[in-house]
Amino acid sequence: MHSQAREYEEASRSGRKQSARSMQNRTGSSAGPMMVGPNFRVGKKIGCGNFGELRLGKNLYNNEHVAVKCVSIDLKKTVEHSQEQGCESLPMSAEGIPNVYYFGPSAKNNALVMELLGPSLEDLFDICDRKFTLKTVLMIAIQLISRMEFVHSKHLIYRDVKPENFLIGRQSTNKQHIIHIIDFGLAKEYIDSETHKHIPYREHKSLTGTARYMSINTHLGKEQSRRDDLEALGHMFMYFLRGSLPWQGLKADTLKERYQKIGDTKRATPIEVLCENFPEEFAQYLRYVRRLDFFETPDYDYLRRLFTDLMYQKSYECDWNFDWVGRQSTPVPIPSQDPIGPSKTNEGAPGRHHPQPKKSKQRPHEVLNSNNGDVNTEDNNDMGQHSTLQLSKDRQEEDNSETKCCFFRRRKKKKTTR
């Protein structure tokens, strides 16, 4: 196996891409363990979604464990391609940005190999009985404002804020206090790479993101910019403080009607009511980001200062001692024996229980799945619940539909004249 890996690497360096690719395909389809790239061995499945599956992997050069996302190579547009493009412009050494080690074809799949992380904020929210203390939310806010500022500094808007897309590092590493941002499948450049100018303001856009947290302007069909990422973060902060948001659990006959109701309820809920019984700084945050102009550069320092000053007033120490510290089960278990091998069940790493995802009924309306990045019917088997080693609980069908997908308006294709 090592000789094959070395041979593949030499072929790649010498420019013989075709022979390297065919060698890689032969390796992946052989009777032995499946390989991705020159040195990543693929093992047990730890998650699945409507685009493919997530597997545990190992770097044979240094024995480090990684996460491998696999998707059919036949798909025209995959989340991995979008992620690879989005992550290309993000330095691997940046804090809170997971390392991407490889992206390319493997047998009949495309594969994205990335850093293996710990549970998501949604998982940790469950561990903490679905309420975070003020101190924990403030520390989350301080980190995520910085994380979003960094993404924006690379001329990208994220467009998919939700707790499932923010993961802490594994307990076995020194990154367990760092919140990472993952899944750039819906990220988009807001600075045109050719003209170096801000993208133009547009209306009648399809809904892109996660309905529960997206900005009011996104519901109204307005082109997203930096302000929308920050407003979505504000909604997520209040979700953590309150335990739920006023627009959750709304009943409707169709997804389109439900998303319309979510947007209407957001607009009808005054910021003062949304933030009632919580420090004024959260209302100030939401008022500021909702007043931003489409082209305006947010004052990230001001937003961070709102929460750092509040921590000082409350005599909180920013020690990253979150509510979940000490309440988590054992660290993501990577046993001494090699866990890489064929998996007969849909379980994750040993010692951790992964609930079997429920199969959802397809709805007649098409949606833009925030984890797929392509037009698809709604599917509760969304990878967002299982990214790296996440353990999110199954939600009710109606709750899943409003938090994972958003309505996609069909556009008529322009007729081309020959």
Short mmCIF file of C-alpha atoms in Angstrom, two decimals:
data_model
loop_
_atom_site.label_atom_id
_atom_site.label_comp_id
_atom_site.label_asym_id
_atom_site.label_seq_id
_atom_site.Cartn_x
_atom_site.Cartn_y
_atom_site.Cartn_z
CA MET A 1 0.00 0.00 0.00
CA HIS A 2 2.84 2.37 0.84
CA SER A 3 4.57 1.56 -2.44
CA GLN A 4 1.35 2.40 -4.30
CA ALA A 5 1.11 5.69 -2.45
CA ARG A 6 4.71 6.58 -3.30
CA GLU A 7 4.17 5.58 -6.92
CA TYR A 8 1.06 7.78 -7.11
CA GLU A 9 2.94 10.73 -5.63
CA GLU A 10 5.81 10.35 -8.10
CA ALA A 11 3.36 10.13 -10.99
CA SER A 12 1.63 13.30 -9.84
CA ARG A 13 4.90 15.20 -9.48
CA SER A 14 6.03 14.20 -12.94
CA GLY A 15 2.79 15.44 -14.46
CA ARG A 16 1.39 12.05 -15.45
CA LYS A 17 -2.05 12.97 -14.11
CA GLN A 18 -3.94 10.40 -16.14
CA SER A 19 -1.89 7.44 -14.99
CA ALA A 20 -2.05 8.68 -11.40
CA ARG A 21 -5.83 8.97 -11.59
CA SER A 22 -6.25 5.50 -13.06
CA MET A 23 -3.95 4.10 -10.39
CA GLN A 24 -6.01 5.80 -7.73
CA ASN A 25 -9.21 4.34 -9.19
CA ARG A 26 -7.70 0.85 -9.26
CA THR A 27 -6.68 1.20 -5.65
CA GLY A 28 -10.10 2.40 -4.57
CA SER A 29 -11.90 -0.41 -6.35
CA SER A 30 -9.57 -3.21 -5.29
CA ALA A 31 -10.44 -5.83 -2.73
CA GLY A 32 -8.30 -4.09 -0.12
CA PRO A 33 -9.11 -0.92 1.85
CA MET A 34 -10.28 2.02 -0.24
CA MET A 35 -7.76 4.80 -0.72
CA VAL A 36 -8.33 8.50 -1.36
CA GLY A 37 -5.45 10.41 -2.85
CA PRO A 38 -1.93 9.12 -2.30
CA ASN A 39 -2.10 8.46 1.43
CA PHE A 40 -5.62 8.53 2.92
CA ARG A 41 -7.22 5.21 3.82
CA VAL A 42 -11.00 5.26 4.16
CA GLY A 43 -12.78 3.42 6.97
CA LYS A 44 -16.07 3.31 8.81
CA LYS A 45 -19.07 5.38 7.85
CA ILE A 46 -19.85 8.04 10.46
CA GLY A 47 -22.65 9.87 8.66
CA CYS A 48 -24.68 10.06 5.48
CA GLY A 49 -26.67 12.61 3.54
CA ASN A 50 -28.53 13.10 0.31
CA PHE A 51 -25.28 13.85 -1.54
CA GLY A 52 -23.20 10.95 -0.26
CA GLU A 53 -21.56 9.87 2.97
CA LEU A 54 -18.99 10.84 5.56
CA ARG A 55 -16.34 8.35 6.61
CA LEU A 56 -13.54 8.15 9.11
CA GLY A 57 -10.14 8.08 7.45
CA LYS A 58 -6.48 7.83 8.30
CA ASN A 59 -3.42 9.58 6.90
CA LEU A 60 -1.00 6.69 6.38
CA TYR A 61 1.98 9.04 6.45
CA ASN A 62 1.45 10.26 10.02
CA ASN A 63 -1.37 8.01 11.36
CA GLU A 64 -3.62 11.01 12.02
CA HIS A 65 -7.36 10.52 11.65
CA VAL A 66 -9.32 12.63 9.18
CA ALA A 67 -12.87 13.03 7.91
CA VAL A 68 -13.56 11.95 4.32
CA LYS A 69 -16.67 13.19 2.48
CA CYS A 70 -17.53 11.08 -0.57
CA VAL A 71 -20.08 11.88 -3.26
CA SER A 72 -20.93 10.37 -6.62
CA ILE A 73 -18.66 11.71 -9.33
CA ASP A 74 -21.65 11.79 -11.71
CA LEU A 75 -23.30 14.70 -9.89
CA LYS A 76 -22.91 17.90 -11.87
CA LYS A 77 -22.65 20.09 -8.82
CA THR A 78 -21.51 18.89 -5.41
CA VAL A 79 -21.02 20.52 -2.05
CA GLU A 80 -17.44 19.25 -2.01
CA HIS A 81 -16.59 21.27 -5.10
CA SER A 82 -18.05 24.38 -3.55
CA GLN A 83 -16.25 23.70 -0.28
CA GLU A 84 -12.95 23.10 -2.03
CA GLN A 85 -13.32 26.36 -3.93
CA GLY A 86 -14.34 28.26 -0.81
CA CYS A 87 -11.56 26.79 1.31
CA GLU A 88 -8.95 27.46 -1.39
CA SER A 89 -8.91 31.14 -0.45
CA LEU A 90 -8.83 30.46 3.30
CA PRO A 91 -5.33 29.85 4.74
CA MET A 92 -5.02 26.46 6.36
CA SER A 93 -3.28 28.01 9.37
CA ALA A 94 -6.20 30.34 10.16
CA GLU A 95 -7.81 29.80 13.55
CA GLY A 96 -11.23 28.18 13.34
CA ILE A 97 -10.87 27.13 9.69
CA PRO A 98 -10.61 23.34 9.32
CA ASN A 99 -7.66 22.08 7.34
CA VAL A 100 -8.45 20.61 3.93
CA TYR A 101 -5.89 17.97 2.98
CA TYR A 102 -7.13 16.67 -0.36
CA PHE A 103 -9.85 17.10 -2.95
CA GLY A 104 -10.21 14.98 -6.04
CA PRO A 105 -11.61 11.85 -7.68
CA SER A 106 -11.49 8.48 -5.97
CA ALA A 107 -12.90 5.43 -7.76
CA LYS A 108 -16.54 6.39 -8.57
CA ASN A 109 -16.57 9.24 -6.09
CA ASN A 110 -15.30 12.70 -5.50
CA ALA A 111 -13.65 12.93 -2.10
CA LEU A 112 -12.87 15.79 0.25
CA VAL A 113 -10.42 14.98 3.04
CA MET A 114 -10.42 17.41 5.93
CA GLU A 115 -9.55 17.82 9.58
CA LEU A 116 -11.55 15.67 11.96
CA LEU A 117 -13.40 17.89 14.45
CA GLY A 118 -15.60 17.45 17.49
CA PRO A 119 -19.34 18.05 18.06
CA SER A 120 -21.32 20.98 16.70
CA LEU A 121 -22.90 23.78 18.71
CA GLU A 122 -26.26 22.08 18.14
CA ASP A 123 -24.95 18.86 19.69
CA LEU A 124 -23.51 20.81 22.62
CA PHE A 125 -26.80 22.71 22.97
CA ASP A 126 -28.51 19.34 23.46
CA ILE A 127 -25.91 18.31 26.03
CA CYS A 128 -26.66 21.51 27.97
CA ASP A 129 -30.44 20.87 28.00
CA ARG A 130 -31.02 23.36 25.17
CA LYS A 131 -30.06 26.50 27.08
CA PHE A 132 -26.70 28.23 27.22
CA THR A 133 -25.75 30.65 29.97
CA LEU A 134 -25.07 34.27 29.15
CA LYS A 135 -21.32 33.79 29.59
CA THR A 136 -21.21 30.93 27.10
CA VAL A 137 -23.25 32.84 24.49
CA LEU A 138 -20.99 35.87 24.87
CA MET A 139 -17.88 33.76 24.32
CA ILE A 140 -19.51 32.08 21.32
CA ALA A 141 -20.45 35.49 19.90
CA ILE A 142 -16.93 36.89 20.31
CA GLN A 143 -15.42 33.96 18.43
CA LEU A 144 -18.01 33.79 15.66
CA ILE A 145 -17.90 37.52 14.89
CA SER A 146 -14.15 37.11 14.40
CA ARG A 147 -14.70 33.99 12.32
CA MET A 148 -17.17 35.77 10.05
CA GLU A 149 -14.91 38.80 9.79
CA PHE A 150 -12.13 36.52 8.54
CA VAL A 151 -14.38 34.86 5.94
CA HIS A 152 -15.52 38.28 4.76
CA SER A 153 -11.90 39.46 4.55
CA LYS A 154 -11.39 36.77 1.90
CA HIS A 155 -14.19 38.30 -0.20
CA LEU A 156 -16.65 35.53 0.68
CA ILE A 157 -20.08 35.66 2.26
CA TYR A 158 -21.01 32.48 4.10
CA ARG A 159 -24.83 32.33 3.68
CA ASP A 160 -25.42 29.22 5.82
CA VAL A 161 -25.35 30.21 9.49
CA LYS A 162 -26.75 27.50 11.75
CA PRO A 163 -25.45 25.74 14.90
CA GLU A 164 -24.72 22.54 12.96
CA ASN A 165 -22.06 24.35 10.93
CA PHE A 166 -19.95 25.45 13.89
CA LEU A 167 -17.84 22.72 15.49
CA ILE A 168 -15.39 22.70 18.36
CA GLY A 169 -12.07 20.89 18.09
CA ARG A 170 -11.71 17.38 19.42
CA GLN A 171 -11.01 17.01 23.13
CA SER A 172 -7.85 15.10 22.37
CA THR A 173 -6.37 18.22 20.74
CA ASN A 174 -5.54 21.71 21.92
CA LYS A 175 -8.38 23.07 19.77
CA GLN A 176 -11.28 21.97 21.96
CA HIS A 177 -12.01 25.59 22.94
CA ILE A 178 -11.91 26.87 19.34
CA ILE A 179 -15.15 27.06 17.35
CA HIS A 180 -14.60 26.13 13.71
CA ILE A 181 -16.73 27.14 10.75
CA ILE A 182 -17.41 24.34 8.25
CA ASP A 183 -19.31 23.68 5.03
CA PHE A 184 -18.72 26.40 2.46
CA GLY A 185 -21.15 24.78 0.04
CA LEU A 186 -23.29 27.94 -0.15
CA ALA A 187 -20.49 30.49 0.18
CA LYS A 188 -20.29 33.13 -2.54
CA GLU A 189 -17.89 35.87 -3.56
CA TYR A 190 -19.27 39.33 -2.82
CA ILE A 191 -16.26 40.99 -4.48
CA ASP A 192 -16.09 40.14 -8.17
CA SER A 193 -12.75 38.43 -8.84
CA GLU A 194 -12.41 40.11 -12.24
CA THR A 195 -13.62 43.65 -11.60
CA HIS A 196 -12.66 43.71 -7.89
CA LYS A 197 -15.91 45.52 -7.22
CA HIS A 198 -18.76 44.66 -4.88
CA ILE A 199 -21.48 42.54 -6.48
CA PRO A 200 -24.54 44.57 -7.51
CA TYR A 201 -27.70 44.80 -5.44
CA ARG A 202 -30.46 42.59 -6.80
CA GLU A 203 -33.94 41.51 -5.81
CA HIS A 204 -36.17 38.51 -6.50
CA LYS A 205 -33.39 36.14 -5.49
CA SER A 206 -34.03 32.55 -4.38
CA LEU A 207 -33.85 31.83 -0.67
CA THR A 208 -30.43 30.48 0.18
CA GLY A 209 -29.41 29.36 3.66
CA THR A 210 -31.28 28.11 6.70
CA ALA A 211 -34.73 29.59 7.15
CA ARG A 212 -34.69 29.66 10.95
CA TYR A 213 -31.65 31.95 11.12
CA MET A 214 -31.51 33.81 7.79
CA SER A 215 -31.92 37.57 7.66
CA ILE A 216 -35.17 39.37 6.97
CA ASN A 217 -33.75 40.75 3.71
CA THR A 218 -33.01 37.20 2.54
CA HIS A 219 -36.68 36.29 3.11
CA LEU A 220 -37.59 39.31 0.99
CA GLY A 221 -35.54 37.94 -1.91
CA LYS A 222 -32.75 40.51 -1.69
CA GLU A 223 -29.19 39.65 -2.69
CA GLN A 224 -27.15 38.71 0.37
CA SER A 225 -24.05 40.56 1.53
CA ARG A 226 -21.98 40.77 4.71
CA ARG A 227 -24.81 42.23 6.76
CA ASP A 228 -26.93 39.10 6.26
CA ASP A 229 -24.30 36.76 7.71
CA LEU A 230 -24.11 38.93 10.82
CA GLU A 231 -27.88 39.18 11.23
CA ALA A 232 -28.15 35.39 10.98
CA LEU A 233 -25.53 35.12 13.73
CA GLY A 234 -27.64 37.45 15.89
CA HIS A 235 -30.69 35.22 15.45
CA MET A 236 -28.56 32.21 16.42
CA PHE A 237 -27.30 33.97 19.57
CA MET A 238 -30.89 34.58 20.66
CA TYR A 239 -31.74 30.95 19.88
CA PHE A 240 -29.02 29.90 22.33
CA LEU A 241 -30.21 32.32 25.01
CA ARG A 242 -33.94 31.69 24.66
CA GLY A 243 -33.89 28.01 23.79
CA SER A 244 -36.09 28.65 20.74
CA LEU A 245 -37.18 31.43 18.40
CA PRO A 246 -40.71 32.83 17.93
CA TRP A 247 -40.88 31.62 14.32
CA GLN A 248 -40.17 27.96 15.07
CA GLY A 249 -42.84 25.29 14.64
CA LEU A 250 -45.11 27.29 12.35
CA LYS A 251 -47.67 25.17 10.52
CA ALA A 252 -48.28 25.45 6.80
CA ASP A 253 -49.49 23.29 3.92
CA THR A 254 -46.38 23.78 1.80
CA LEU A 255 -42.74 24.65 2.36
CA LYS A 256 -43.21 27.88 0.46
CA GLU A 257 -45.99 28.93 2.81
CA ARG A 258 -43.95 27.93 5.84
CA TYR A 259 -40.95 30.00 4.78
CA GLN A 260 -43.29 32.89 4.07
CA LYS A 261 -44.71 32.57 7.59
CA ILE A 262 -41.22 32.43 9.09
CA GLY A 263 -40.27 35.65 7.29
CA ASP A 264 -43.52 37.36 8.23
CA THR A 265 -43.06 36.43 11.89
CA LYS A 266 -39.49 37.72 11.90
CA ARG A 267 -40.62 41.07 10.52
CA ALA A 268 -43.53 41.25 12.96
CA THR A 269 -41.38 40.46 16.01
CA PRO A 270 -39.83 43.68 17.39
CA ILE A 271 -36.19 43.40 18.40
CA GLU A 272 -37.16 44.50 21.91
CA VAL A 273 -39.56 41.55 22.19
CA LEU A 274 -37.08 39.08 20.72
CA CYS A 275 -34.38 40.21 23.19
CA GLU A 276 -36.69 40.77 26.17
CA ASN A 277 -35.21 39.78 29.56
CA PHE A 278 -31.71 39.67 28.09
CA PRO A 279 -28.96 42.32 28.09
CA GLU A 280 -29.55 45.34 25.87
CA GLU A 281 -26.34 44.60 23.96
CA PHE A 282 -28.07 41.85 21.99
CA ALA A 283 -30.78 44.26 20.86
CA GLN A 284 -28.08 46.79 19.95
CA TYR A 285 -26.31 44.15 17.89
CA LEU A 286 -29.45 43.28 15.90
CA ARG A 287 -30.43 46.92 15.38
CA TYR A 288 -26.96 47.71 14.06
CA VAL A 289 -26.70 44.81 11.58
CA ARG A 290 -30.26 45.28 10.29
CA ARG A 291 -29.53 48.93 9.53
CA LEU A 292 -26.38 48.18 7.54
CA ASP A 293 -26.41 49.11 3.87
CA PHE A 294 -25.99 46.36 1.29
CA PHE A 295 -22.50 47.61 0.32
CA GLU A 296 -21.39 48.72 3.79
CA THR A 297 -18.40 47.23 5.61
CA PRO A 298 -19.57 46.22 9.10
CA ASP A 299 -17.73 47.53 12.17
CA TYR A 300 -16.68 44.15 13.54
CA ASP A 301 -14.70 45.76 16.37
CA TYR A 302 -17.81 47.59 17.58
CA LEU A 303 -19.85 44.37 17.53
CA ARG A 304 -17.18 42.43 19.40
CA ARG A 305 -16.80 45.27 21.89
CA LEU A 306 -20.51 45.10 22.71
CA PHE A 307 -19.98 41.62 24.09
CA THR A 308 -16.48 41.98 25.55
CA ASP A 309 -17.61 45.06 27.50
CA LEU A 310 -20.67 43.17 28.71
CA MET A 311 -18.44 40.36 29.94
CA TYR A 312 -16.39 42.93 31.86
CA GLN A 313 -19.54 44.44 33.38
CA LYS A 314 -20.70 40.99 34.48
CA SER A 315 -17.21 40.20 35.86
CA TYR A 316 -16.96 37.19 33.54
CA GLU A 317 -13.52 35.91 32.67
CA CYS A 318 -13.06 35.00 29.01
CA ASP A 319 -11.51 31.66 29.90
CA TRP A 320 -13.34 29.61 27.22
CA ASN A 321 -14.88 27.55 30.02
CA PHE A 322 -18.11 26.92 28.10
CA ASP A 323 -21.21 25.31 29.60
CA TRP A 324 -20.42 21.99 27.94
CA VAL A 325 -16.94 21.67 29.48
CA GLY A 326 -17.09 18.71 31.83
CA ARG A 327 -20.53 17.68 30.57
CA GLN A 328 -19.35 15.99 27.39
CA SER A 329 -18.92 12.26 27.31
CA THR A 330 -15.50 10.86 26.66
CA PRO A 331 -13.49 12.52 23.86
CA VAL A 332 -14.15 11.46 20.30
CA PRO A 333 -12.77 7.96 20.70
CA ILE A 334 -9.88 7.02 18.48
CA PRO A 335 -8.87 3.69 20.04
CA SER A 336 -5.32 2.38 20.14
CA GLN A 337 -6.23 -0.35 17.69
CA ASP A 338 -6.73 0.70 14.09
CA PRO A 339 -10.43 1.65 13.64
CA ILE A 340 -10.13 1.89 9.90
CA GLY A 341 -11.92 -0.97 8.25
CA PRO A 342 -15.16 -2.06 6.65
CA SER A 343 -18.25 -0.97 8.56
CA LYS A 344 -21.27 -3.28 8.87
CA THR A 345 -23.42 -0.71 10.65
CA ASN A 346 -24.22 2.96 10.43
CA GLU A 347 -22.40 3.66 13.65
CA GLY A 348 -19.78 6.30 14.19
CA ALA A 349 -16.53 5.88 16.07
CA PRO A 350 -16.62 3.23 18.82
CA GLY A 351 -18.17 4.31 22.07
CA ARG A 352 -20.38 7.02 20.57
CA HIS A 353 -24.03 6.40 19.68
CA HIS A 354 -25.26 7.73 16.35
CA PRO A 355 -29.06 7.65 16.07
CA GLN A 356 -30.40 6.23 12.86
CA PRO A 357 -31.65 9.13 10.72
CA LYS A 358 -35.32 9.15 9.84
CA LYS A 359 -36.40 8.97 6.24
CA SER A 360 -38.46 11.96 5.26
CA LYS A 361 -41.24 12.09 2.74
CA GLN A 362 -40.43 14.06 -0.37
CA ARG A 363 -42.47 17.16 -0.84
CA PRO A 364 -43.68 18.49 -4.17
CA HIS A 365 -41.78 21.75 -3.79
CA GLU A 366 -38.13 21.98 -4.66
CA VAL A 367 -35.71 23.39 -2.13
CA LEU A 368 -32.15 24.55 -2.07
CA ASN A 369 -30.62 22.35 0.60
CA SER A 370 -28.17 24.25 2.74
CA ASN A 371 -25.86 21.28 2.95
CA ASN A 372 -26.13 20.04 -0.59
CA GLY A 373 -25.79 23.25 -2.51
CA ASP A 374 -27.92 21.90 -5.34
CA VAL A 375 -31.60 21.74 -6.13
CA ASN A 376 -33.06 18.71 -4.42
CA THR A 377 -36.13 17.50 -2.61
CA GLU A 378 -36.16 17.87 1.13
CA ASP A 379 -34.28 15.15 2.98
CA ASN A 380 -33.86 14.80 6.71
CA ASN A 381 -30.78 12.71 6.04
CA ASP A 382 -28.97 16.03 5.68
CA MET A 383 -25.21 15.87 6.13
CA GLY A 384 -25.33 18.99 8.26
CA GLN A 385 -26.40 16.82 11.18
CA HIS A 386 -23.40 14.54 10.84
CA SER A 387 -20.52 16.72 9.68
CA THR A 388 -17.26 15.24 10.98
CA LEU A 389 -18.38 13.55 14.21
CA GLN A 390 -21.61 15.29 15.05
CA LEU A 391 -24.31 13.61 17.13
CA SER A 392 -27.34 15.83 16.62
CA LYS A 393 -30.67 14.30 17.66
CA ASP A 394 -33.42 13.69 15.18
CA ARG A 395 -35.93 16.52 15.05
CA GLN A 396 -39.57 16.52 14.05
CA GLU A 397 -40.16 16.57 10.32
CA GLU A 398 -41.59 20.08 10.35
CA ASP A 399 -38.69 21.38 12.39
CA ASN A 400 -36.16 19.83 10.04
CA SER A 401 -37.78 21.37 7.00
CA GLU A 402 -37.62 24.88 8.37
CA THR A 403 -34.07 24.71 9.64
CA LYS A 404 -32.24 22.89 6.90
CA CYS A 405 -33.72 23.99 3.62
CA CYS A 406 -35.16 26.97 1.93
CA PHE A 407 -37.53 27.50 -0.94
CA PHE A 408 -36.06 27.73 -4.40
CA ARG A 409 -37.90 29.74 -7.00
CA ARG A 410 -37.71 28.28 -10.46
CA ARG A 411 -36.42 30.65 -13.07
CA LYS A 412 -37.35 30.51 -16.72
CA LYS A 413 -34.40 29.82 -18.94
CA LYS A 414 -33.66 32.49 -21.49
CA LYS A 415 -34.02 31.34 -25.04
CA THR A 416 -30.76 31.51 -26.90
CA THR A 417 -30.75 32.68 -30.48
CA ARG A 418 -28.45 31.07 -32.91
#
